Coordinates of C-alpha atoms and ligand atoms in Angstrom, one line a residue:
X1 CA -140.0 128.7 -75.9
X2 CA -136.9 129.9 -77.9
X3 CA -136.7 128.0 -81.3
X4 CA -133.8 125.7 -81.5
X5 CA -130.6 126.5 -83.5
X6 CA -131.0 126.0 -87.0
X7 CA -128.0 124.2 -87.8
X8 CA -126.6 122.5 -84.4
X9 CA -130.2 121.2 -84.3
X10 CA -129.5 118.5 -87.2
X11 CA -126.7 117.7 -86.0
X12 CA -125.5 114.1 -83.7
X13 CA -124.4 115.5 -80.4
X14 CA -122.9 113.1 -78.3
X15 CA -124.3 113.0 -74.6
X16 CA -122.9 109.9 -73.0
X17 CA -120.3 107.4 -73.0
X18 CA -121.9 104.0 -73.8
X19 CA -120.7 101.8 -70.9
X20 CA -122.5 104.6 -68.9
X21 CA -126.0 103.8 -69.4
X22 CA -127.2 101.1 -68.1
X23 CA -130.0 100.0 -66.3
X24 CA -131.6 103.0 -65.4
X25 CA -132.9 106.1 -67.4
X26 CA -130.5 109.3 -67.9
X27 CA -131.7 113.1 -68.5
X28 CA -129.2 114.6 -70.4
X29 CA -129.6 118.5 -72.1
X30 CA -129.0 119.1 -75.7
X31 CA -129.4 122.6 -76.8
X32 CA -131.5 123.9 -74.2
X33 CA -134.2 120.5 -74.7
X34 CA -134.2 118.3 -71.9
X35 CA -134.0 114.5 -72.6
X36 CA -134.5 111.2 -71.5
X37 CA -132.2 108.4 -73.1
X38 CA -132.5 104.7 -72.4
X39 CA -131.8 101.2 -72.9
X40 CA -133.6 98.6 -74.2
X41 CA -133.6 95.0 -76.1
X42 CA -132.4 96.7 -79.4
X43 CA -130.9 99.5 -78.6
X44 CA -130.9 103.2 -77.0
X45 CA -134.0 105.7 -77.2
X46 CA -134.2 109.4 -76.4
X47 CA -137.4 110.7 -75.7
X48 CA -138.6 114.4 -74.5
X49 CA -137.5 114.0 -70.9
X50 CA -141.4 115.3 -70.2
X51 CA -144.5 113.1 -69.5
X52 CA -147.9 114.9 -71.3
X53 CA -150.0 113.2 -68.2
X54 CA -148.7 115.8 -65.6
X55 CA -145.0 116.9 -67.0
X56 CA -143.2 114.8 -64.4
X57 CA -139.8 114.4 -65.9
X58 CA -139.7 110.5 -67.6
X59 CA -136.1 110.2 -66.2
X60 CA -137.2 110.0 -63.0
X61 CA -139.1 106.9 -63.8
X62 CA -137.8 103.2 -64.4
X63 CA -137.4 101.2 -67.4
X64 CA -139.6 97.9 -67.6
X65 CA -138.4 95.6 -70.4
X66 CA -138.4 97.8 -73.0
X67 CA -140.3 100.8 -72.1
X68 CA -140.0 103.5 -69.7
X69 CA -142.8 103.8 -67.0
X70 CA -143.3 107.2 -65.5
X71 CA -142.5 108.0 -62.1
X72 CA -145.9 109.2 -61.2
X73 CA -148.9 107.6 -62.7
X74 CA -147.1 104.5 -64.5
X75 CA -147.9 105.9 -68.1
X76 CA -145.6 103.5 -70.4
X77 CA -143.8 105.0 -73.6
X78 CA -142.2 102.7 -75.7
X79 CA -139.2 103.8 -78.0
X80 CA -140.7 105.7 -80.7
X81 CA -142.5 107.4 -77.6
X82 CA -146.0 105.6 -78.3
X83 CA -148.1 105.6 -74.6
X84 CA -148.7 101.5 -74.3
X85 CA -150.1 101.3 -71.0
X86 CA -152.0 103.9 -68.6
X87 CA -152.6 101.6 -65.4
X88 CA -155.5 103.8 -64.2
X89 CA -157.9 103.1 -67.3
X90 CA -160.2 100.7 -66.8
X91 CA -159.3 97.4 -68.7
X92 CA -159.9 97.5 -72.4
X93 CA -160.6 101.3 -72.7
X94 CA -158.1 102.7 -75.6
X95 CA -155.2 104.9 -75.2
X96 CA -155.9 108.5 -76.3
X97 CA -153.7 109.3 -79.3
X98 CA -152.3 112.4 -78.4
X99 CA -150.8 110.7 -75.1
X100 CA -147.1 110.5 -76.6
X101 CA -143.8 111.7 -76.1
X102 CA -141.5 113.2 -78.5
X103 CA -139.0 110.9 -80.2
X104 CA -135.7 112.1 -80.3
X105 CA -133.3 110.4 -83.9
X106 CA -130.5 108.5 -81.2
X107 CA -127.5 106.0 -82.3
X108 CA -124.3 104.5 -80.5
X109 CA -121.5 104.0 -82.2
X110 CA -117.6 104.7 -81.6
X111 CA -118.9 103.9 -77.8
X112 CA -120.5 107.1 -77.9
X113 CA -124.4 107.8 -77.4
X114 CA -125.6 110.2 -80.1
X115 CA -128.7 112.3 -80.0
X116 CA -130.4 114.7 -82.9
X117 CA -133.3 116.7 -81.8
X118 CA -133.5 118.1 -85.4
X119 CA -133.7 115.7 -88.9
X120 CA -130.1 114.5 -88.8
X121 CA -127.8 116.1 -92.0
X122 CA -126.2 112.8 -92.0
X123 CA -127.2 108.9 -91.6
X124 CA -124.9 108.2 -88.8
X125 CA -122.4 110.3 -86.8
X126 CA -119.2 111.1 -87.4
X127 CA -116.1 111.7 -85.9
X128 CA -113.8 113.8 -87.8
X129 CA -113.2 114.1 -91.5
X130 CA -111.6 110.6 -91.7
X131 CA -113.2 108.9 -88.4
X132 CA -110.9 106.6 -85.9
X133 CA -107.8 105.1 -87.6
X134 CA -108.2 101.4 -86.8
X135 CA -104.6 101.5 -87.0
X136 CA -104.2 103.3 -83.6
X137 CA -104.4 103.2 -80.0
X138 CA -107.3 105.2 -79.1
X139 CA -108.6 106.2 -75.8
X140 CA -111.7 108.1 -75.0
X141 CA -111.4 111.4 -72.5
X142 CA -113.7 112.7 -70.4
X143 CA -116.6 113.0 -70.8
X144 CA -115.8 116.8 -69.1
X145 CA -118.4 118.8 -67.9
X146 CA -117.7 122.6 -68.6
X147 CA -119.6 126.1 -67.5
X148 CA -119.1 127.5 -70.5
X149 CA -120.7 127.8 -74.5
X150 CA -119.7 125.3 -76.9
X151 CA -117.9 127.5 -78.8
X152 CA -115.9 129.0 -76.1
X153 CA -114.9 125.5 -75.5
X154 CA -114.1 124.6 -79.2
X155 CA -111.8 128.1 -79.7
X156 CA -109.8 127.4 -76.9
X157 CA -109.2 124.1 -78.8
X158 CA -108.2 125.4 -81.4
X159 CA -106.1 128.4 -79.8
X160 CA -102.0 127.6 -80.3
X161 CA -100.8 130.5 -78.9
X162 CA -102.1 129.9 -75.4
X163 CA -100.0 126.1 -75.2
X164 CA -97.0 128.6 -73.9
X165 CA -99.0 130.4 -71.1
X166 CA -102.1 127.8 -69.9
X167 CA -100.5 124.5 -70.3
X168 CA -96.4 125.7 -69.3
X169 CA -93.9 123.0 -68.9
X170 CA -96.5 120.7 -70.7
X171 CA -97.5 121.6 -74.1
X172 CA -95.2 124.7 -74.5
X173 CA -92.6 127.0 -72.7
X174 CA -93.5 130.8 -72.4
X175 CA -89.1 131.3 -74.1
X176 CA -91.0 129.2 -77.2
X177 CA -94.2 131.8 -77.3
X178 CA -93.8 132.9 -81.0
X179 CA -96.1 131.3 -83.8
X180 CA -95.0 130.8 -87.2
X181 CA -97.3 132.4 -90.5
X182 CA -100.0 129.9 -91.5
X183 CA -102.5 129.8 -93.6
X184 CA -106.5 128.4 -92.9
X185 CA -107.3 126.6 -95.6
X186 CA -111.3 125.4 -96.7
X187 CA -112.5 122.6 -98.3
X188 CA -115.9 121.1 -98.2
X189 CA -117.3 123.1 -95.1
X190 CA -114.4 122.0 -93.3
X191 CA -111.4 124.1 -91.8
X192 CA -107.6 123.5 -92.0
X193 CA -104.3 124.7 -91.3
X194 CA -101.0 124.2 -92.1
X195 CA -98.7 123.4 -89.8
X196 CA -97.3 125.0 -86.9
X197 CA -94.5 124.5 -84.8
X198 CA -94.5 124.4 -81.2
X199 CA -91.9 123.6 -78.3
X200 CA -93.4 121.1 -76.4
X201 CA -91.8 120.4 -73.2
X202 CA -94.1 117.2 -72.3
X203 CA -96.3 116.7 -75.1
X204 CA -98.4 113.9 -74.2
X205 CA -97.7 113.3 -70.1
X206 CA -94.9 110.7 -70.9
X207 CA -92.5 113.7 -70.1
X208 CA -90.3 113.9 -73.4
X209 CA -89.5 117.2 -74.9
X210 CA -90.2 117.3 -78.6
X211 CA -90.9 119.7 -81.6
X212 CA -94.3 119.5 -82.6
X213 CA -96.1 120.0 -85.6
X214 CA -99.3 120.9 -85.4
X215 CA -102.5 120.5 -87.9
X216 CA -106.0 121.7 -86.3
X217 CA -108.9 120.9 -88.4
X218 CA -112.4 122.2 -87.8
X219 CA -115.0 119.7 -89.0
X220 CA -118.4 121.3 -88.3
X221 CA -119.1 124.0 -85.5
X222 CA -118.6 121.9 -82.3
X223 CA -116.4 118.6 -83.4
X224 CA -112.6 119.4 -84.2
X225 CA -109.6 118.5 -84.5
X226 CA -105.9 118.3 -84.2
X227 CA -102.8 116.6 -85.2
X228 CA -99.3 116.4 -83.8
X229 CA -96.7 114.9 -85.4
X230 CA -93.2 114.8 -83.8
X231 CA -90.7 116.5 -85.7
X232 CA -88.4 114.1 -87.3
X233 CA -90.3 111.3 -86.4
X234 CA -93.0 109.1 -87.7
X235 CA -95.1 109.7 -84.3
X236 CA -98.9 110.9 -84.7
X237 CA -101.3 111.9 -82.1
X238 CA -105.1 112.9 -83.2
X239 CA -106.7 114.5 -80.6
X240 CA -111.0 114.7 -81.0
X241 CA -113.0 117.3 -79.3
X242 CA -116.7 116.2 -79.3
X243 CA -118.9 119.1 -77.5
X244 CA -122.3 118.7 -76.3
X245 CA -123.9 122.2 -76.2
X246 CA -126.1 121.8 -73.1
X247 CA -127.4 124.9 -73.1
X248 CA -126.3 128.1 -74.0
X249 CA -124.0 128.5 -70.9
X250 CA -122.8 124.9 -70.6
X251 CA -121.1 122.0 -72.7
X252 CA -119.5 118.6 -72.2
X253 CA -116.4 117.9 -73.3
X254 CA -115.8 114.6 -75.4
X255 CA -112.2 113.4 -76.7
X256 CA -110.6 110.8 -78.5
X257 CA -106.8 110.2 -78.7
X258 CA -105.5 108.2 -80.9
X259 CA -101.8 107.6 -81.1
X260 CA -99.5 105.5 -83.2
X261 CA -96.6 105.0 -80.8
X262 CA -96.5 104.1 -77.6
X263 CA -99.3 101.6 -77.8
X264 CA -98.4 99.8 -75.3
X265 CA -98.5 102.3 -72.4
X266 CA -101.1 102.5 -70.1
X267 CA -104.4 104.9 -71.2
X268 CA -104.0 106.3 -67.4
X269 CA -100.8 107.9 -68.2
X270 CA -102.5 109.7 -71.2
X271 CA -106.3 110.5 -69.7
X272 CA -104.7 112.0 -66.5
X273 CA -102.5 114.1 -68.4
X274 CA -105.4 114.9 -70.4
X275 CA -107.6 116.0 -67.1
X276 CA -104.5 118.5 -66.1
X277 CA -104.5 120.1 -69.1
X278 CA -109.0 120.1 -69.2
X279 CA -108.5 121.8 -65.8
X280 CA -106.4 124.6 -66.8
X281 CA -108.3 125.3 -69.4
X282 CA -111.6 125.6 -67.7
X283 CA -110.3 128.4 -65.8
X284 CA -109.9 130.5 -68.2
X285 CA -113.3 129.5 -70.6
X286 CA -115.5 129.5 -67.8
X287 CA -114.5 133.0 -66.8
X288 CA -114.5 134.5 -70.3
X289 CA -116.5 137.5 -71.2
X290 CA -118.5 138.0 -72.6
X291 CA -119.7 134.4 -72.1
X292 CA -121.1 134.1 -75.7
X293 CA -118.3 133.9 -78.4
X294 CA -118.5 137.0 -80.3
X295 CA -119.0 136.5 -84.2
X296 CA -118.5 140.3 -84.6
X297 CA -114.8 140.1 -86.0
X298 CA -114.5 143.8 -84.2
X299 CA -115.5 143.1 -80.8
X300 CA -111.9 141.3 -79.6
X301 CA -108.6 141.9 -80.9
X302 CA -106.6 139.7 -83.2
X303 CA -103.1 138.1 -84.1
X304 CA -102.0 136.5 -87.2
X305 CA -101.8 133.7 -85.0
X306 CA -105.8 134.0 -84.4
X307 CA -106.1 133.1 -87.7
X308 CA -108.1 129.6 -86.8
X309 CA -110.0 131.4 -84.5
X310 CA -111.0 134.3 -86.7
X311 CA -112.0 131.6 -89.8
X312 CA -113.9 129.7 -87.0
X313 CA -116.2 132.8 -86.1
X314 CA -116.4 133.3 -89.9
X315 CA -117.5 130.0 -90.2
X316 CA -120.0 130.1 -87.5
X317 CA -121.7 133.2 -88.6
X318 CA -121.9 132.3 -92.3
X319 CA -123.5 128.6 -91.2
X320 CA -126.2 130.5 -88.8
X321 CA -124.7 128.9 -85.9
X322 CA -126.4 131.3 -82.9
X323 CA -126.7 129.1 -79.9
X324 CA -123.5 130.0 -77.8
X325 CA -122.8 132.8 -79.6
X326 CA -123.1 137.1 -79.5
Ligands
FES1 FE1 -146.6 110.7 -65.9 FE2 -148.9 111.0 -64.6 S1 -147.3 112.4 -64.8 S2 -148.0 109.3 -65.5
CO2 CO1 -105.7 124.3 -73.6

């Protein structure tokens, strides 16, 4: 067994949309562990996706009131993965101890499902440095599942200079390609930049042509950020990325928009847009190589413009960060 990643391992990863689980159990991945997650009176549970009777997977069980029943003997795990019932000992003989399952640290909030397979750095998860603005329409993305490591997914993210080329006659125009001088700024662990100017021929699907102004922020190794404001305008779009390293090969995409115009428009205009967009970009991240983001700064070449990118490997390799990366 490979020992998990020291720091995504206390972190929240986010593994499903709330309104997704429901009656029955899910088996989601979270850096290389396999998990169970399910639903009870109050609240959601993840457990070690693994019964200790026979190492039948749990999800492929049901969930009875507030338990989860195994699949293949009826062994009953409550929340906290304590074995309550084993239907083949004879009434009134006592559980062995050992026969548990791993508790997983799990929370919902922002209508996200959150899972820790480590001790948690903080109480509850976050989105962002600043969280959802009440303030705005927000509309969740995805969830997108990607062939790909996390932080392949998360450097595309925050890669300006490929809006031109991968998203053309949507988020930039190839005669617009050139990327003004900015700087990364640090503060707290977190990455910033100033702000960049792009062309954007459609900027958010509604089909207007705008000059944008870009911020990307980079909150912890696999949740980032950026903003858009609209030149001359008071218009500002947040866009979330929220990536679930599977395993070391695949991720799922989570995003939240939030916008403080246009409120009133349908979320279909915006999520389709955003599925376009997650579509040309899995071309190229799925057929990167090598698949493993590089943290040696001499392995690839780089632009001023990489600048993000380069202070993102930085960061990675000074935090530890090794899952997903080379
Ligand atoms: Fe789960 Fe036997 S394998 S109850
Ligand atoms: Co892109």
């Amino acid at each position: 067994m490979t020992a998990l990643d020291p720091v995504l391992k206390d972190l929240w990863h986010p593994v499903m949309m709330s309104a997704a689980l429901t009656g029955a159990p899910a088996a989601i991945e979270v850096l290389g562990e396999k998990v169970v997650l399910f639903r009870s009176s109050d609240g959601v549970h993840a457990l070690k996706d693994l019964c200790i009777h026979r190492g039948v997977p749990l999800s492929l069980g049901k969930v009875r009131g507030d338990e989860i029943v195994c699949a293949y003997h009826g062994w009953t795990y409550n929340g906290c993965g304590t074995c309550t019932r084993i239907p083949s000992l004879p009434q009134g003989t006592a559980i062995p101890s050992k026969a548990r399952a791993v508790a997983y640290a799990c929370k919902e909030t922002y209508g996200i499902i959150w899972v820790c397979v480590g001790n948690p750095v903080t109480e509850m998860p976050e989105i962002g440095l600043r969280g959802p603005n009440p303030d705005f329409a927000q509309v969740y993305m995805g969830p997108y599942e990607i062939s790909a490591a996390a932080p392949r997914v998360v450097e595309n993210f925050l890669d300006v200079s490929h809006l031109m080329y991968v998203h053309e006659g949507m988020l930039g125009d190839s005669e617009y390609s050139e990327i003004n001088d900015y700087r990364v700024h640090e503060a707290d662990g977190a990455l910033r930049t100033d702000i960049i100017e792009v062309y954007q021929p459609d900027p958010d699907g509604r089909g207007v042509g705008v000059q944008s102004l870009y911020t990307y922020e980079v909150y912890h190794p696999v949740s980032v950020s950026l903003s858009k404001q609209i030149a001359g305008s008071d218009d500002i779009f947040h866009l979330y990325l929220l990536v679930l390293p599977k395993n070391e090969t695949s991720s799922v995409a989570f995003m939240l928009m939030e916008r403080n115009y246009a409120k009133d428009e349908p979320d279909e205009i915006f999520i389709s847009f955003q599925d376009i967009l997650l579509e040309q970009d899995r071309l190229i991240v799925e057929n990167q190589k090598p698949e493993l983001l590089p943290l040696d700064l001499q392995a690839e070449l780089h632009l001023k413009c990489d600048r993000l990118a380069i202070a993102y490997r930085k960061m990675l390799k000074e935090s530890g960060v090794t899952f997903g990366t080379a």
